[in-house]
mmCIF file of C-alpha atoms in Angstrom:
data_model
loop_
_atom_site.group_PDB
_atom_site.id
_atom_site.type_symbol
_atom_site.label_atom_id
_atom_site.label_comp_id
_atom_site.label_asym_id
_atom_site.label_seq_id
_atom_site.Cartn_x
_atom_site.Cartn_y
_atom_site.Cartn_z
ATOM 1 C CA MET I 3 -20.220 28.847 5.220
ATOM 2 C CA SER I 4 -17.828 25.924 5.141
ATOM 3 C CA ARG I 5 -15.032 24.946 7.513
ATOM 4 C CA THR I 6 -12.052 22.843 6.624
ATOM 5 C CA PRO I 7 -10.316 20.603 9.171
ATOM 6 C CA LEU I 8 -6.535 20.149 9.097
ATOM 7 C CA HIS I 9 -5.044 18.376 6.070
ATOM 8 C CA PRO I 10 -1.423 17.619 5.194
ATOM 9 C CA THR I 11 -0.077 19.646 2.273
ATOM 10 C CA ARG I 12 0.793 17.724 -0.896
ATOM 11 C CA GLU I 13 4.442 17.664 0.145
ATOM 12 C CA GLN I 14 3.568 16.349 3.598
ATOM 13 C CA ILE I 15 1.904 13.208 2.202
ATOM 14 C CA GLU I 16 4.127 10.248 3.093
ATOM 15 C CA LEU I 17 4.194 6.850 1.352
ATOM 16 C CA PRO I 18 4.302 4.632 4.484
ATOM 17 C CA MET I 19 1.337 6.534 5.985
ATOM 18 C CA VAL I 20 -0.689 6.183 2.773
ATOM 19 C CA LEU I 21 0.036 2.445 2.494
ATOM 20 C CA ASP I 22 -0.754 1.909 6.167
ATOM 21 C CA CYS I 23 -4.024 3.792 5.793
ATOM 22 C CA LEU I 24 -5.015 1.713 2.750
ATOM 23 C CA SER I 25 -4.230 -1.565 4.526
ATOM 24 C CA ASP I 26 -7.569 -1.433 6.355
ATOM 25 C CA PRO I 27 -10.392 -3.058 4.326
ATOM 26 C CA ILE I 28 -12.985 -0.452 5.385
ATOM 27 C CA ARG I 29 -10.725 2.463 4.397
ATOM 28 C CA LEU I 30 -9.930 0.662 1.158
ATOM 29 C CA ALA I 31 -13.681 0.407 0.522
ATOM 30 C CA ILE I 32 -14.182 4.127 1.278
ATOM 31 C CA VAL I 33 -11.396 5.076 -1.147
ATOM 32 C CA TYR I 34 -12.801 2.666 -3.727
ATOM 33 C CA GLN I 35 -16.272 4.174 -3.427
ATOM 34 C CA LEU I 36 -14.899 7.732 -3.705
ATOM 35 C CA ALA I 37 -12.963 6.675 -6.814
ATOM 36 C CA GLN I 38 -16.035 5.130 -8.432
ATOM 37 C CA GLN I 39 -18.003 8.254 -7.683
ATOM 38 C CA GLU I 40 -15.422 10.658 -9.124
ATOM 39 C CA ARG I 41 -16.999 10.309 -12.565
ATOM 40 C CA VAL I 42 -20.407 11.424 -11.302
ATOM 41 C CA SER I 43 -19.799 13.723 -8.375
ATOM 42 C CA SER I 44 -16.528 14.774 -6.835
ATOM 43 C CA GLU I 45 -17.825 14.804 -3.271
ATOM 44 C CA LEU I 46 -19.680 12.324 -1.090
ATOM 45 C CA ARG I 47 -21.326 12.703 2.315
ATOM 46 C CA CYS I 48 -20.867 10.552 5.428
ATOM 47 C CA GLY I 49 -24.279 8.977 4.851
ATOM 48 C CA ASP I 50 -23.181 7.605 1.487
ATOM 49 C CA PHE I 51 -20.922 5.144 3.325
ATOM 50 C CA ASN I 52 -23.467 3.839 5.834
ATOM 51 C CA GLY I 53 -23.318 0.333 4.355
ATOM 52 C CA LEU I 54 -19.643 0.012 5.249
ATOM 53 C CA ALA I 55 -19.587 0.459 9.033
ATOM 54 C CA GLY I 56 -21.250 2.146 11.997
ATOM 55 C CA LYS I 57 -21.263 5.939 12.249
ATOM 56 C CA SER I 58 -18.540 6.347 14.870
ATOM 57 C CA ASN I 59 -16.372 3.726 13.227
ATOM 58 C CA LEU I 60 -16.725 5.582 9.910
ATOM 59 C CA ALA I 61 -15.850 8.905 11.570
ATOM 60 C CA TYR I 62 -12.600 7.330 12.792
ATOM 61 C CA HIS I 63 -11.743 6.018 9.327
ATOM 62 C CA PHE I 64 -12.576 9.370 7.677
ATOM 63 C CA ALA I 65 -10.173 11.105 10.064
ATOM 64 C CA LYS I 66 -7.397 8.599 9.259
ATOM 65 C CA LEU I 67 -7.962 9.092 5.515
ATOM 66 C CA ARG I 68 -7.857 12.877 5.907
ATOM 67 C CA GLU I 69 -4.757 12.853 8.134
ATOM 68 C CA CYS I 70 -2.695 10.735 5.751
ATOM 69 C CA GLY I 71 -3.660 12.880 2.758
ATOM 70 C CA LEU I 72 -5.891 10.448 0.866
ATOM 71 C CA MET I 73 -9.072 12.449 1.346
ATOM 72 C CA GLN I 74 -10.130 16.099 1.420
ATOM 73 C CA THR I 75 -12.942 16.950 3.844
ATOM 74 C CA ARG I 76 -14.960 20.137 4.138
ATOM 75 C CA ILE I 77 -17.725 20.800 6.600
ATOM 76 C CA VAL I 78 -20.829 22.607 5.378
ATOM 77 C CA GLY I 79 -23.399 23.172 8.116
ATOM 78 C CA THR I 80 -23.866 19.753 9.670
ATOM 79 C CA SER I 81 -22.564 17.837 6.628
ATOM 80 C CA ARG I 82 -19.100 16.564 5.868
ATOM 81 C CA LEU I 83 -18.286 16.513 2.168
ATOM 82 C CA MET I 84 -15.422 14.263 1.148
ATOM 83 C CA ARG I 85 -13.410 13.679 -1.996
ATOM 84 C CA LEU I 86 -10.260 11.845 -3.010
ATOM 85 C CA ARG I 87 -7.113 13.995 -3.281
ATOM 86 C CA ARG I 88 -6.401 12.468 -6.674
ATOM 87 C CA GLU I 89 -4.316 15.324 -8.096
ATOM 88 C CA ASP I 90 -2.102 15.456 -5.021
ATOM 89 C CA LEU I 91 -1.710 11.669 -4.856
ATOM 90 C CA ASP I 92 -1.020 11.292 -8.571
ATOM 91 C CA ALA I 93 1.574 14.059 -8.320
ATOM 92 C CA ARG I 94 3.292 12.528 -5.290
ATOM 93 C CA PHE I 95 3.024 8.834 -6.241
ATOM 94 C CA PRO I 96 2.224 8.417 -9.964
ATOM 95 C CA GLY I 97 0.131 5.324 -10.673
ATOM 96 C CA LEU I 98 -0.151 4.210 -7.060
ATOM 97 C CA LEU I 99 -3.782 5.151 -6.410
ATOM 98 C CA ASP I 100 -5.015 3.548 -9.626
ATOM 99 C CA ALA I 101 -2.985 0.392 -8.992
ATOM 100 C CA VAL I 102 -4.501 0.073 -5.509
ATOM 101 C CA ILE I 103 -8.048 0.761 -6.763
ATOM 102 C CA ASN I 104 -7.719 -1.719 -9.644
ATOM 103 C CA SER I 105 -6.312 -4.338 -7.269
ATOM 104 C CA ALA I 106 -9.201 -3.747 -4.876
ATOM 105 C CA ALA I 107 -11.714 -4.053 -7.744
ATOM 106 C CA LYS I 108 -10.138 -7.340 -8.786
ATOM 107 C CA ASP I 109 -10.448 -8.677 -5.237
ATOM 108 C CA ALA I 110 -13.859 -7.180 -4.475
ATOM 109 C CA ASP I 111 -15.358 -10.565 -3.615
ATOM 110 C CA ARG I 112 -12.658 -11.139 -0.976
ATOM 111 C CA LEU I 113 -12.791 -7.654 0.525
ATOM 112 C CA GLN I 114 -16.040 -7.918 2.398
ATOM 113 C CA PRO I 115 -16.777 -4.180 2.886
ATOM 114 C CA LEU I 116 -15.939 -3.577 -0.780
ATOM 115 C CA SER I 117 -18.387 -6.162 -2.045
ATOM 116 C CA GLU I 118 -21.171 -4.266 -0.288
ATOM 117 C CA CYS I 119 -20.465 -1.237 -2.482
ATOM 118 C CA ASP I 120 -21.713 -1.279 -6.046
ATOM 119 C CA VAL I 121 -18.606 -2.746 -7.605
ATOM 120 C CA VAL I 122 -18.031 -1.459 -11.111
ATOM 121 C CA GLU I 123 -15.114 -3.027 -12.965
ATOM 122 C CA ALA I 124 -12.243 -0.532 -12.850
ATOM 123 C CA ASP I 125 -10.843 0.714 -16.163
ATOM 124 C CA MET J 21 19.964 -29.476 0.125
ATOM 125 C CA SER J 22 17.536 -26.619 0.506
ATOM 126 C CA ARG J 23 14.515 -26.218 2.774
ATOM 127 C CA THR J 24 11.611 -23.911 2.131
ATOM 128 C CA PRO J 25 9.631 -22.322 4.964
ATOM 129 C CA LEU J 26 5.868 -21.812 4.624
ATOM 130 C CA HIS J 27 4.650 -19.358 1.986
ATOM 131 C CA PRO J 28 1.120 -18.370 0.977
ATOM 132 C CA THR J 29 0.087 -19.636 -2.455
ATOM 133 C CA ARG J 30 -0.492 -17.003 -5.142
ATOM 134 C CA GLU J 31 -4.228 -17.129 -4.473
ATOM 135 C CA GLN J 32 -3.707 -16.688 -0.741
ATOM 136 C CA ILE J 33 -1.947 -13.325 -1.189
ATOM 137 C CA GLU J 34 -4.277 -10.624 0.156
ATOM 138 C CA LEU J 35 -4.211 -6.922 -0.732
ATOM 139 C CA PRO J 36 -4.653 -5.505 2.821
ATOM 140 C CA MET J 37 -1.826 -7.733 4.109
ATOM 141 C CA VAL J 38 0.496 -6.659 1.286
ATOM 142 C CA LEU J 39 -0.239 -2.956 1.833
ATOM 143 C CA ASP J 40 0.190 -3.318 5.578
ATOM 144 C CA CYS J 41 3.507 -5.096 5.090
ATOM 145 C CA LEU J 42 4.757 -2.367 2.740
ATOM 146 C CA SER J 43 3.778 0.408 5.144
ATOM 147 C CA ASP J 44 6.916 -0.184 7.209
ATOM 148 C CA PRO J 45 9.903 1.821 5.912
ATOM 149 C CA ILE J 46 12.398 -0.979 6.569
ATOM 150 C CA ARG J 47 10.283 -3.548 4.717
ATOM 151 C CA LEU J 48 9.789 -1.030 1.920
ATOM 152 C CA ALA J 49 13.569 -0.674 1.730
ATOM 153 C CA ILE J 50 14.044 -4.468 1.628
ATOM 154 C CA VAL J 51 11.512 -4.779 -1.211
ATOM 155 C CA TYR J 52 13.136 -1.851 -2.991
ATOM 156 C CA GLN J 53 16.576 -3.430 -2.726
ATOM 157 C CA LEU J 54 15.274 -6.804 -3.971
ATOM 158 C CA ALA J 55 13.625 -5.015 -6.921
ATOM 159 C CA GLN J 56 16.831 -3.172 -7.809
ATOM 160 C CA GLN J 57 18.742 -6.429 -7.649
ATOM 161 C CA GLU J 58 16.329 -8.376 -9.858
ATOM 162 C CA ARG J 59 18.211 -7.240 -12.949
ATOM 163 C CA VAL J 60 21.502 -8.657 -11.680
ATOM 164 C CA SER J 61 20.642 -11.584 -9.449
ATOM 165 C CA SER J 62 17.243 -12.924 -8.526
ATOM 166 C CA GLU J 63 18.215 -13.827 -4.958
ATOM 167 C CA LEU J 64 19.818 -11.952 -2.080
ATOM 168 C CA ARG J 65 21.157 -13.148 1.280
ATOM 169 C CA CYS J 66 20.393 -11.785 4.750
ATOM 170 C CA GLY J 67 23.810 -10.161 4.900
ATOM 171 C CA ASP J 68 23.011 -8.021 1.857
ATOM 172 C CA PHE J 69 20.574 -6.022 4.014
ATOM 173 C CA ASN J 70 22.850 -5.391 6.992
ATOM 174 C CA GLY J 71 22.807 -1.647 6.390
ATOM 175 C CA LEU J 72 19.054 -1.481 6.968
ATOM 176 C CA ALA J 73 18.639 -2.817 10.515
ATOM 177 C CA GLY J 74 20.024 -5.179 13.147
ATOM 178 C CA LYS J 75 20.074 -8.917 12.490
ATOM 179 C CA SER J 76 17.102 -9.916 14.656
ATOM 180 C CA ASN J 77 15.076 -6.937 13.473
ATOM 181 C CA LEU J 78 15.764 -7.957 9.878
ATOM 182 C CA ALA J 79 14.761 -11.570 10.607
ATOM 183 C CA TYR J 80 11.399 -10.292 11.840
ATOM 184 C CA HIS J 81 10.866 -8.185 8.709
ATOM 185 C CA PHE J 82 11.905 -11.056 6.410
ATOM 186 C CA ALA J 83 9.285 -13.281 8.079
ATOM 187 C CA LYS J 84 6.578 -10.622 7.625
ATOM 188 C CA LEU J 85 7.502 -10.233 3.951
ATOM 189 C CA ARG J 86 7.399 -13.992 3.415
ATOM 190 C CA GLU J 87 4.112 -14.464 5.270
ATOM 191 C CA CYS J 88 2.254 -11.809 3.271
ATOM 192 C CA GLY J 89 3.534 -13.201 -0.034
ATOM 193 C CA LEU J 90 5.893 -10.426 -1.084
ATOM 194 C CA MET J 91 9.049 -12.517 -0.778
ATOM 195 C CA GLN J 92 10.146 -16.109 -1.475
ATOM 196 C CA THR J 93 12.711 -17.548 0.943
ATOM 197 C CA ARG J 94 14.730 -20.722 0.656
ATOM 198 C CA ILE J 95 17.254 -21.994 3.135
ATOM 199 C CA VAL J 96 20.483 -23.479 1.810
ATOM 200 C CA GLY J 97 22.785 -24.724 4.562
ATOM 201 C CA THR J 98 23.080 -21.770 6.924
ATOM 202 C CA SER J 99 22.044 -19.174 4.327
ATOM 203 C CA ARG J 100 18.648 -17.717 3.563
ATOM 204 C CA LEU J 101 18.184 -16.780 -0.074
ATOM 205 C CA MET J 102 15.409 -14.331 -0.788
ATOM 206 C CA ARG J 103 13.707 -12.998 -3.876
ATOM 207 C CA LEU J 104 10.643 -10.915 -4.729
ATOM 208 C CA ARG J 105 7.570 -12.899 -5.803
ATOM 209 C CA ARG J 106 7.150 -10.602 -8.793
ATOM 210 C CA GLU J 107 5.257 -13.019 -11.043
ATOM 211 C CA ASP J 108 2.746 -13.837 -8.314
ATOM 212 C CA LEU J 109 2.318 -10.205 -7.299
ATOM 213 C CA ASP J 110 1.970 -8.941 -10.865
ATOM 214 C CA ALA J 111 -0.617 -11.645 -11.529
ATOM 215 C CA ARG J 112 -2.633 -10.868 -8.399
ATOM 216 C CA PHE J 113 -2.292 -7.049 -8.411
ATOM 217 C CA PRO J 114 -1.160 -5.777 -11.834
ATOM 218 C CA GLY J 115 0.930 -2.621 -11.586
ATOM 219 C CA LEU J 116 0.880 -2.406 -7.799
ATOM 220 C CA LEU J 117 4.436 -3.520 -7.046
ATOM 221 C CA ASP J 118 5.954 -1.212 -9.669
ATOM 222 C CA ALA J 119 3.838 1.732 -8.503
ATOM 223 C CA VAL J 120 5.019 1.189 -4.916
ATOM 224 C CA ILE J 121 8.674 0.775 -5.936
ATOM 225 C CA ASN J 122 8.599 3.868 -8.157
ATOM 226 C CA SER J 123 6.935 5.871 -5.380
ATOM 227 C CA ALA J 124 9.577 4.698 -2.931
ATOM 228 C CA ALA J 125 12.362 5.635 -5.385
ATOM 229 C CA LYS J 126 10.842 9.094 -5.785
ATOM 230 C CA ASP J 127 10.803 9.550 -1.998
ATOM 231 C CA ALA J 128 14.138 7.871 -1.283
ATOM 232 C CA ASP J 129 15.508 10.950 0.486
ATOM 233 C CA ARG J 130 12.573 10.904 2.914
ATOM 234 C CA LEU J 131 12.598 7.157 3.558
ATOM 235 C CA GLN J 132 15.641 6.917 5.765
ATOM 236 C CA PRO J 133 16.352 3.170 5.408
ATOM 237 C CA LEU J 134 15.858 3.478 1.637
ATOM 238 C CA SER J 135 18.373 6.253 1.276
ATOM 239 C CA GLU J 136 20.994 3.973 2.822
ATOM 240 C CA CYS J 137 20.553 1.540 -0.085
ATOM 241 C CA ASP J 138 22.156 2.384 -3.398
ATOM 242 C CA VAL J 139 19.209 4.240 -4.839
ATOM 243 C CA VAL J 140 18.993 3.858 -8.594
ATOM 244 C CA GLU J 141 16.264 5.866 -10.302
ATOM 245 C CA ALA J 142 13.423 3.443 -11.068
ATOM 246 C CA ASP J 143 12.347 3.030 -14.706
#
């Protein structure tokens, strides 16, 4: 059985909230890692981000990413499974997510949490 | 004679700072208006933004935009002339500025300060 916490609908996703959410280097690194992973697996677990920050700090960032509409979370048993809301974001703000992810990839060496992920050159 | 206040160099422009700066609806509207104006005139004056906010509020936002590298300011006599740093931004973060401006144009009716500008559909 899976539970789903509250998410904004596609239409409720707001540009200033999304930009504000992405302005934090740890959240940028989480989004970057989710984007890299999209090709392999659509969902990641909390534990996959352990290199980025402490557990409670991560929980805070996951909530911010969910509340602004960047990330979809579902709870299965004791696990949280997370994925990017790419379709919703691309529909609301065409090109924005890719531009941010490519910019982050370009600056990976400056964005300290990002450089701890396995940085793969963005397309 | 013109004076130039302090600006970050192209290499000093940082992605989290730029995203944070753009997360404010008034600053988004200023950037949007500068982008619309690029085709006609590269520089705008403080007074061109009077519809967006009060004078001291605008001065604060102009400083934030200059400090994060989004905007170039030069002072001529008692006027401040401002333009987008498009070349620097496009070099540092290809596609990002246009994606943000197009997203803002799409959401102009939701972004209250933006809808007070003359919204022209972005390309």
